[in-house]
């Protein structure tokens, strides 16, 4: 491919460099376009615009490929553990055994959340959505850890990573405990990271609690599958907020809010609610496919479609297989799973979905597993956030290490021309 693109406007030619990535993706570098030509580009939703160069995640939407730091998601989901993958995503290499042990030990230094944070969570009604509480608590962590991290100082950055990995998991589970009226649990430094999630969520002072290893393994795999996904909406938000040199907690808090939306991470909750509605309405998958295709009907098939994947989301394939395994191992016979499979089969044969390259995405089956694992529906997107945390940290760290400029898009104004100030006499 040529290294130069030529743009002609009113007979004037402008040469723009073409950037080629390590997987042969190509981009026209327009960073000098306005200076040279006086014009800008316009791309609502950034469907055709790259915001950065990144070494963290590669995905190919046409081929359904996803890799973290060059490792295929299929390999990582099958052979690695979540904490190991979080280290890979954040620091760029798989940890050695001693590095992983040290990383887990260092995270444990920060798993105690300031007791005064409990008075903040007490201010929320039990009915508050866990994602709203999580975003608030994440931002509140800044109040108790006010020293903003110097991203250029390797030691400070490493400590901030461990602190964030430690405290975020605890406050994420507190959102559930609050909604149930249960006492807030503490991280147990004698247990593993994902095992701690189960204890933090479900252990009650009234008796012993031993989580099922099948559940811990399934969650570990699910967290790996959610760990990063290049410049998705919430990650771009974390980068944007961090580009003003706002702190890591503040940036992640913004990412939690972006993930909450039903078009993004909130879709895993919306999928389950959709499947339950279909079940209540007699389980007629075709009726709901018709609604999804009807332009006059606001109903969308949640868990289907993706901005980048125009083929199967590789994560959806892994999660679908895991759903079968986990439900049969746990002896759960959930009719919702068969409704989901019927929906998928019908949609994949339907021209409307095929012509728009609409396939199941990561959110289509994940909720079915979470439900089988005893996770309440309104906690599904919190599960997504726990998995995505390493990606948010990694992308924030990369943006700051690369000294990227503050994010500030331009616009095309289409409002009133200049007009004189006159109050109406009515
Ligand atoms: C995530 O970006 C990431 O990487 C995100 C994520 C990550 O890991 O961070 O992968 C996680 O957010 C997955 C997506 C979860 N969202 C949902 O499942 C919500 C349902 N899906 C859609 O709302 C939609 O598919 C989006 C938002 C995911 C993508 O929307 P786009 O890329 O803006 O596509 P579009 O809205 O322009 O749709 C193109 C066409 C339209 O029809 P036409 O106008 O061409 O006739 O496809 C139709 C849309 O109406 N369409 C759907 C549909 N999704 C798209 N029609 C019915 N049901 C759907 N789900």
Coordinates of C-alpha atoms and ligand atoms in Angstrom, one line a residue:
X1 CA 0.0 0.0 0.0
X2 CA 1.2 3.5 -0.7
X3 CA 2.6 5.5 2.2
X4 CA 0.8 8.7 1.0
X5 CA -2.8 9.6 0.5
X6 CA -3.7 12.5 -1.7
X7 CA -6.8 14.6 -1.0
X8 CA -8.0 17.1 -3.6
X9 CA -10.2 20.0 -2.6
X10 CA -11.2 22.7 -5.1
X11 CA -8.2 21.7 -7.3
X12 CA -5.8 21.9 -4.4
X13 CA -4.0 18.6 -3.6
X14 CA -3.0 17.7 0.0
X15 CA -0.7 14.8 0.8
X16 CA -1.4 12.9 4.0
X17 CA 0.8 10.1 5.4
X18 CA -0.6 6.6 5.6
X19 CA 0.2 4.7 8.8
X20 CA 0.4 0.9 8.6
X21 CA 0.0 -1.2 11.8
X22 CA 1.8 -4.4 12.7
X23 CA -1.3 -6.4 11.4
X24 CA -1.3 -4.3 8.2
X25 CA -4.2 -2.1 9.2
X26 CA -4.0 1.3 7.4
X27 CA -4.9 4.8 8.5
X28 CA -4.7 8.2 6.9
X29 CA -2.9 10.4 9.4
X30 CA -5.0 13.6 9.4
X31 CA -3.3 15.3 12.3
X32 CA -2.1 18.1 9.9
X33 CA -5.2 18.2 7.7
X34 CA -6.8 21.4 9.1
X35 CA -3.5 23.3 9.1
X36 CA -2.9 22.3 5.5
X37 CA -6.4 22.6 4.1
X38 CA -8.6 24.4 6.5
X39 CA -11.1 21.5 6.6
X40 CA -11.7 18.8 9.2
X41 CA -13.3 15.3 8.9
X42 CA -16.7 14.4 10.3
X43 CA -17.4 10.9 11.6
X44 CA -20.3 10.6 14.1
X45 CA -19.6 7.6 16.4
X46 CA -16.1 7.4 15.1
X47 CA -17.0 4.5 12.9
X48 CA -14.1 5.3 10.5
X49 CA -11.7 7.1 12.8
X50 CA -8.8 5.8 14.9
X51 CA -8.0 7.7 18.1
X52 CA -4.6 6.3 18.8
X53 CA -1.9 3.7 18.1
X54 CA -2.0 0.9 20.6
X55 CA 0.1 -2.2 21.4
X56 CA -2.5 -3.8 23.8
X57 CA -5.3 -5.5 21.8
X58 CA -5.8 -6.5 18.2
X59 CA -9.1 -7.4 16.8
X60 CA -10.2 -8.2 13.2
X61 CA -14.0 -7.7 12.9
X62 CA -14.2 -9.4 9.5
X63 CA -12.3 -12.6 10.6
X64 CA -13.5 -12.6 14.2
X65 CA -10.0 -12.4 15.7
X66 CA -9.2 -11.1 19.2
X67 CA -5.7 -11.1 20.7
X68 CA -4.3 -9.5 23.9
X69 CA -0.6 -8.5 23.4
X70 CA -0.5 -11.0 20.5
X71 CA -2.0 -14.0 22.4
X72 CA -5.2 -15.4 20.9
X73 CA -8.2 -15.1 23.2
X74 CA -9.0 -18.8 22.6
X75 CA -5.6 -19.7 24.1
X76 CA -5.8 -17.3 27.0
X77 CA -9.4 -18.4 27.9
X78 CA -8.3 -22.1 27.9
X79 CA -4.8 -22.0 29.4
X80 CA -4.4 -18.8 31.5
X81 CA -5.9 -17.3 34.7
X82 CA -7.5 -13.9 35.0
X83 CA -4.8 -12.3 37.2
X84 CA -2.1 -13.6 34.9
X85 CA -4.0 -12.1 31.9
X86 CA -4.5 -8.8 33.8
X87 CA -0.7 -8.6 34.2
X88 CA -0.2 -9.4 30.5
X89 CA -2.7 -6.7 29.3
X90 CA -1.3 -4.1 31.7
X91 CA 2.4 -4.7 31.6
X92 CA 2.7 -6.2 28.1
X93 CA 4.2 -9.7 28.9
X94 CA 3.0 -12.8 30.6
X95 CA 4.3 -12.8 34.2
X96 CA 6.9 -15.4 35.3
X97 CA 5.8 -17.5 38.2
X98 CA 7.6 -15.2 40.7
X99 CA 6.3 -12.1 39.1
X100 CA 2.7 -13.4 39.3
X101 CA 3.2 -14.3 43.0
X102 CA 4.7 -10.9 43.7
X103 CA 1.8 -9.2 41.8
X104 CA -0.8 -11.1 43.8
X105 CA 1.1 -10.3 47.0
X106 CA 1.3 -6.6 46.1
X107 CA -2.5 -6.5 45.2
X108 CA -3.2 -7.9 48.7
X109 CA -1.5 -4.9 50.3
X110 CA -4.3 -2.7 49.1
X111 CA -7.4 -4.9 49.5
X112 CA -8.6 -3.0 52.6
X113 CA -10.9 -0.3 51.6
X114 CA -11.1 2.8 53.9
X115 CA -13.9 2.1 56.5
X116 CA -15.3 5.6 55.9
X117 CA -16.2 4.5 52.3
X118 CA -19.0 2.5 54.1
X119 CA -20.8 5.7 55.1
X120 CA -20.8 6.7 51.4
X121 CA -22.4 3.5 50.3
X122 CA -24.9 3.9 53.2
X123 CA -26.1 7.0 51.5
X124 CA -27.5 5.0 48.6
X125 CA -31.0 3.4 48.6
X126 CA -31.0 -0.4 48.3
X127 CA -32.7 0.0 45.0
X128 CA -29.9 2.0 43.4
X129 CA -28.5 0.3 40.3
X130 CA -25.1 -1.3 41.2
X131 CA -23.3 0.4 38.3
X132 CA -24.3 3.9 39.5
X133 CA -23.1 3.0 43.0
X134 CA -19.8 1.5 41.6
X135 CA -19.1 4.6 39.5
X136 CA -19.6 6.8 42.6
X137 CA -17.5 4.6 44.9
X138 CA -14.7 4.4 42.3
X139 CA -14.6 8.1 42.1
X140 CA -14.7 8.4 45.9
X141 CA -11.6 6.2 46.1
X142 CA -9.8 9.4 45.0
X143 CA -10.8 11.1 48.3
X144 CA -9.0 8.4 50.3
X145 CA -6.1 8.1 47.9
X146 CA -5.6 11.8 46.8
X147 CA -2.1 11.5 45.5
X148 CA -2.5 11.3 41.8
X149 CA -0.2 8.7 40.2
X150 CA 2.8 9.9 38.3
X151 CA 2.3 7.6 35.2
X152 CA 5.9 8.2 34.2
X153 CA 7.2 6.7 37.4
X154 CA 7.2 2.9 37.0
X155 CA 7.1 2.2 40.7
X156 CA 4.2 4.6 41.3
X157 CA 2.3 3.3 38.3
X158 CA 2.8 -0.3 39.5
X159 CA 1.4 0.5 42.9
X160 CA -1.6 2.3 41.4
X161 CA -2.3 -0.8 39.3
X162 CA -2.2 -3.1 42.4
X163 CA -4.3 -0.6 44.4
X164 CA -6.9 -0.3 41.7
X165 CA -7.1 -4.1 41.1
X166 CA -7.4 -4.7 44.9
X167 CA -9.9 -2.0 45.8
X168 CA -12.2 -2.1 42.8
X169 CA -13.1 -5.8 43.3
X170 CA -14.1 -5.1 46.9
X171 CA -16.3 -2.1 46.2
X172 CA -17.8 -3.8 43.2
X173 CA -19.1 -6.6 45.5
X174 CA -20.2 -4.0 48.1
X175 CA -22.8 -2.8 45.5
X176 CA -24.5 -6.2 45.7
X177 CA -24.2 -6.5 49.5
X178 CA -25.8 -3.1 49.9
X179 CA -28.7 -4.0 47.6
X180 CA -29.3 -7.2 49.7
X181 CA -28.9 -5.5 53.1
X182 CA -26.0 -7.8 53.9
X183 CA -22.9 -6.7 55.9
X184 CA -20.0 -5.7 53.7
X185 CA -17.3 -8.3 53.5
X186 CA -13.5 -7.9 53.5
X187 CA -11.0 -9.4 51.0
X188 CA -9.4 -12.5 52.5
X189 CA -5.7 -12.3 51.7
X190 CA -5.4 -16.1 52.1
X191 CA -7.6 -16.7 49.1
X192 CA -7.2 -16.2 45.3
X193 CA -8.6 -13.2 43.4
X194 CA -11.6 -14.8 41.8
X195 CA -12.3 -17.0 44.8
X196 CA -12.3 -13.8 46.8
X197 CA -15.0 -12.4 44.5
X198 CA -17.3 -15.3 45.5
X199 CA -16.6 -14.8 49.2
X200 CA -17.0 -11.0 49.0
X201 CA -20.3 -11.5 47.2
X202 CA -21.9 -14.5 49.0
X203 CA -20.3 -15.3 52.3
X204 CA -22.6 -14.5 55.3
X205 CA -21.6 -14.2 58.9
X206 CA -24.1 -16.9 59.8
X207 CA -22.2 -19.8 58.5
X208 CA -19.3 -21.3 56.4
X209 CA -19.2 -20.7 52.7
X210 CA -17.3 -22.8 50.1
X211 CA -17.7 -21.7 46.5
X212 CA -17.9 -24.4 43.8
X213 CA -14.6 -24.6 41.9
X214 CA -16.6 -25.0 38.7
X215 CA -18.1 -21.5 39.4
X216 CA -14.7 -20.0 40.1
X217 CA -13.2 -21.5 36.9
X218 CA -16.1 -20.3 34.8
X219 CA -15.9 -16.7 36.3
X220 CA -12.1 -16.7 35.8
X221 CA -12.7 -17.5 32.1
X222 CA -15.4 -14.9 31.8
X223 CA -13.2 -12.2 33.3
X224 CA -10.5 -13.1 30.8
X225 CA -12.9 -12.7 27.9
X226 CA -13.8 -9.2 29.1
X227 CA -10.4 -8.0 29.9
X228 CA -9.9 -5.6 27.0
X229 CA -11.4 -4.8 23.6
X230 CA -9.3 -1.9 22.1
X231 CA -11.1 1.4 21.7
X232 CA -14.7 0.5 22.8
X233 CA -17.0 3.1 24.2
X234 CA -16.0 2.8 27.9
X235 CA -12.2 2.4 27.2
X236 CA -12.3 5.5 24.9
X237 CA -14.0 7.3 27.8
X238 CA -11.3 6.2 30.2
X239 CA -8.6 7.5 27.7
X240 CA -10.5 10.7 27.1
X241 CA -10.9 11.5 30.8
X242 CA -7.3 10.5 31.5
X243 CA -6.0 12.7 28.7
X244 CA -6.9 15.8 30.8
X245 CA -4.5 14.2 33.4
X246 CA -7.5 13.4 35.7
X247 CA -6.5 10.6 38.0
X248 CA -6.9 6.8 37.4
X249 CA -9.8 6.3 39.8
X250 CA -11.7 9.3 38.2
X251 CA -11.0 8.0 34.7
X252 CA -12.2 4.5 35.6
X253 CA -15.3 5.9 37.3
X254 CA -16.2 7.5 34.0
X255 CA -15.5 4.2 32.2
X256 CA -18.0 2.5 34.5
X257 CA -20.7 5.0 33.6
X258 CA -20.1 4.5 29.9
X259 CA -20.1 0.7 30.2
X260 CA -23.5 0.9 32.0
X261 CA -25.4 1.9 28.8
X262 CA -27.6 -0.9 27.3
X263 CA -25.9 -0.4 23.9
X264 CA -22.6 -1.3 25.5
X265 CA -21.9 -3.4 28.7
X266 CA -25.4 -2.9 29.9
X267 CA -26.5 -5.2 27.1
X268 CA -25.7 -8.3 29.2
X269 CA -28.5 -7.3 31.6
X270 CA -30.7 -6.3 28.8
X271 CA -30.3 -9.7 27.1
X272 CA -31.5 -11.5 30.1
X273 CA -34.4 -9.2 30.6
X274 CA -35.3 -9.6 26.9
X275 CA -35.1 -13.4 27.1
X276 CA -37.3 -13.4 30.3
X277 CA -39.8 -11.2 28.4
X278 CA -39.8 -13.6 25.5
X279 CA -40.3 -16.5 27.9
X280 CA -43.2 -14.8 29.7
X281 CA -44.7 -14.0 26.3
X282 CA -44.8 -17.7 25.4
X283 CA -41.2 -18.2 24.1
X284 CA -42.0 -17.2 20.5
X285 CA -38.5 -16.3 19.2
X286 CA -39.8 -15.5 15.7
X287 CA -42.2 -12.9 17.0
X288 CA -39.3 -11.0 18.6
X289 CA -37.1 -11.4 15.6
X290 CA -39.9 -9.7 13.6
X291 CA -40.0 -6.8 16.2
X292 CA -36.2 -6.4 15.9
X293 CA -36.5 -6.1 12.1
X294 CA -39.4 -3.7 12.2
X295 CA -38.1 -0.1 11.8
X296 CA -41.1 1.2 13.5
X297 CA -40.5 -0.9 16.6
X298 CA -37.8 0.4 18.9
X299 CA -37.1 -3.2 20.0
X300 CA -33.5 -4.4 19.2
X301 CA -32.2 -7.9 19.6
X302 CA -30.0 -7.3 22.6
X303 CA -26.7 -9.2 22.5
X304 CA -26.7 -9.1 18.7
X305 CA -24.6 -6.8 16.4
X306 CA -21.3 -5.1 17.0
X307 CA -19.6 -2.0 15.8
X308 CA -16.4 -3.9 14.8
X309 CA -17.3 -7.6 14.5
X310 CA -19.1 -8.3 11.2
X311 CA -18.5 -12.0 11.9
X312 CA -19.0 -14.1 15.1
X313 CA -17.6 -12.3 18.2
X314 CA -14.9 -14.9 19.2
X315 CA -15.8 -14.4 22.8
X316 CA -19.5 -15.3 22.2
X317 CA -18.4 -18.6 20.8
X318 CA -16.3 -19.4 23.9
X319 CA -19.0 -18.2 26.2
X320 CA -21.7 -20.2 24.4
X321 CA -19.6 -23.4 24.9
X322 CA -18.9 -22.5 28.5
X323 CA -22.7 -21.9 29.1
X324 CA -23.5 -25.5 28.0
X325 CA -20.6 -26.9 30.2
X326 CA -21.4 -24.9 33.3
X327 CA -25.1 -25.4 33.2
X328 CA -24.8 -29.2 32.7
X329 CA -22.0 -29.4 35.4
X330 CA -24.2 -27.5 37.8
X331 CA -27.3 -29.5 36.8
X332 CA -29.1 -26.3 35.8
X333 CA -31.8 -26.7 33.2
X334 CA -32.6 -23.1 32.2
X335 CA -35.2 -22.7 29.6
X336 CA -33.8 -19.3 28.9
X337 CA -30.8 -21.0 27.3
X338 CA -32.9 -22.8 24.8
X339 CA -34.8 -19.6 23.9
X340 CA -31.4 -17.9 23.3
X341 CA -30.2 -20.7 21.1
X342 CA -33.5 -20.6 19.1
X343 CA -33.1 -16.9 18.7
X344 CA -29.6 -17.3 17.5
X345 CA -30.4 -20.1 15.0
X346 CA -33.3 -18.1 13.5
X347 CA -31.4 -14.8 13.3
X348 CA -28.4 -16.4 11.7
X349 CA -30.6 -17.7 8.9
X350 CA -32.6 -14.5 8.5
X351 CA -31.6 -12.1 5.6
X352 CA -32.1 -9.0 7.8
X353 CA -29.4 -10.1 10.2
X354 CA -27.2 -11.8 7.6
X355 CA -27.3 -8.7 5.3
X356 CA -26.2 -6.5 8.2
X357 CA -23.6 -8.9 9.5
X358 CA -25.4 -9.1 12.9
X359 CA -24.1 -11.9 15.0
X360 CA -24.2 -12.7 18.7
X361 CA -21.7 -10.6 20.7
X362 CA -20.0 -11.1 24.1
X363 CA -23.2 -10.1 25.9
X364 CA -25.6 -12.6 24.3
X365 CA -24.7 -15.7 26.4
X366 CA -22.7 -14.2 29.3
X367 CA -25.9 -13.4 31.3
X368 CA -27.1 -17.0 31.1
X369 CA -23.9 -18.2 32.8
X370 CA -24.0 -15.4 35.4
X371 CA -27.6 -16.4 36.2
X372 CA -26.6 -20.1 36.6
X373 CA -23.7 -19.0 38.9
X374 CA -26.2 -17.2 41.1
X375 CA -25.3 -13.6 40.1
X376 CA -28.3 -11.3 40.2
X377 CA -29.2 -9.7 36.8
X378 CA -28.5 -6.1 37.8
X379 CA -25.0 -7.2 38.8
X380 CA -24.2 -8.5 35.3
X381 CA -22.7 -5.3 34.0
X382 CA -20.7 -5.0 37.3
X383 CA -19.2 -8.4 36.3
X384 CA -18.3 -6.9 32.9
X385 CA -16.6 -4.0 34.7
X386 CA -14.5 -6.3 36.9
X387 CA -13.3 -8.2 33.8
X388 CA -12.7 -5.0 31.9
X389 CA -10.7 -3.3 34.7
X390 CA -7.3 -4.5 33.5
X391 CA -8.0 -3.1 30.0
X392 CA -9.1 0.3 31.3
X393 CA -5.9 0.5 33.4
X394 CA -3.7 -0.7 30.5
X395 CA -5.2 1.8 28.0
X396 CA -5.0 4.7 30.5
X397 CA -1.4 3.8 31.3
X398 CA -0.5 3.5 27.6
X399 CA -2.1 6.9 26.8
X400 CA -0.2 8.6 29.6
X401 CA 3.1 6.9 28.8
X402 CA 2.7 7.9 25.2
X403 CA 2.1 11.5 26.4
X404 CA -0.9 11.7 24.2
X405 CA -2.5 15.2 23.9
X406 CA -5.8 16.1 25.7
X407 CA -8.7 14.7 23.7
X408 CA -10.7 17.6 22.1
X409 CA -12.6 16.8 18.9
X410 CA -13.7 19.5 16.5
X411 CA -17.2 20.0 15.1
X412 CA -19.1 21.5 12.2
X413 CA -21.5 24.2 13.5
X414 CA -24.9 24.2 11.9
X415 CA -26.7 26.7 14.2
X416 CA -27.8 30.3 13.8
X417 CA -25.5 32.9 12.1
X418 CA -24.8 36.0 14.1
X419 CA -28.0 37.7 15.3
X420 CA -28.6 40.9 17.4
X421 CA -29.8 40.6 21.0
X422 CA -33.5 41.5 21.1
X423 CA -36.0 40.4 23.8
X424 CA -39.4 39.3 22.5
X425 CA -42.1 41.8 23.5
X426 CA -44.8 39.0 24.2
Ligands
LIG1 C1 -20.3 -4.4 23.7 O1 -17.2 -1.8 20.9 C2 -16.9 -2.9 21.7 O2 -15.9 -3.5 21.5 C3 -18.0 -3.2 22.7 C4 -17.8 -4.5 23.4 C5 -16.6 -4.5 24.3 O3 -16.1 -5.6 24.6 O4 -16.3 -3.5 24.9 O5 -17.7 -5.6 22.5 C6 -19.0 -4.8 24.3 O6 -20.8 -3.3 23.9 C7 -21.0 -5.3 22.8 C8 -22.3 -4.7 22.1 C9 -23.5 -4.9 23.2 N1 -24.7 -4.1 22.7 C10 -25.8 -4.8 22.3 O7 -25.8 -6.0 22.2 C11 -27.0 -3.9 21.9 C12 -27.7 -4.4 20.6 N2 -26.7 -4.1 19.5 C13 -26.9 -2.8 18.9 O8 -27.5 -1.8 19.5 C14 -25.8 -2.5 17.8 O9 -25.5 -3.6 17.1 C15 -24.5 -1.9 18.4 C16 -24.7 -0.7 19.2 C17 -23.7 -2.9 19.2 C18 -23.6 -1.5 17.2 O10 -24.3 -0.5 16.5 P1 -23.7 0.2 15.2 O11 -22.3 -0.3 14.9 O12 -23.8 1.7 15.4 O13 -24.6 -0.3 14.1 P2 -25.9 0.4 13.6 O14 -26.7 0.8 14.9 O15 -25.6 1.4 12.7 O16 -26.7 -0.8 12.9 C19 -26.5 -1.1 11.6 C20 -27.8 -1.7 11.1 C21 -29.0 -0.8 11.4 O17 -30.1 -1.1 10.5 P3 -30.2 -0.2 9.1 O18 -30.3 1.2 9.6 O19 -28.9 -0.5 8.3 O20 -31.5 -0.7 8.4 O21 -28.1 -2.9 11.9 C22 -29.3 -2.8 12.6 C23 -29.5 -1.3 12.7 O22 -30.9 -1.0 13.0 N3 -29.0 -3.3 14.0 C24 -29.9 -4.1 14.6 C25 -29.1 -4.5 15.8 N4 -27.9 -4.0 15.8 C26 -27.8 -3.3 14.6 N5 -31.1 -4.4 14.4 C27 -31.7 -5.2 15.4 N6 -31.1 -5.6 16.5 C28 -29.8 -5.3 16.7 N7 -29.2 -5.7 17.9

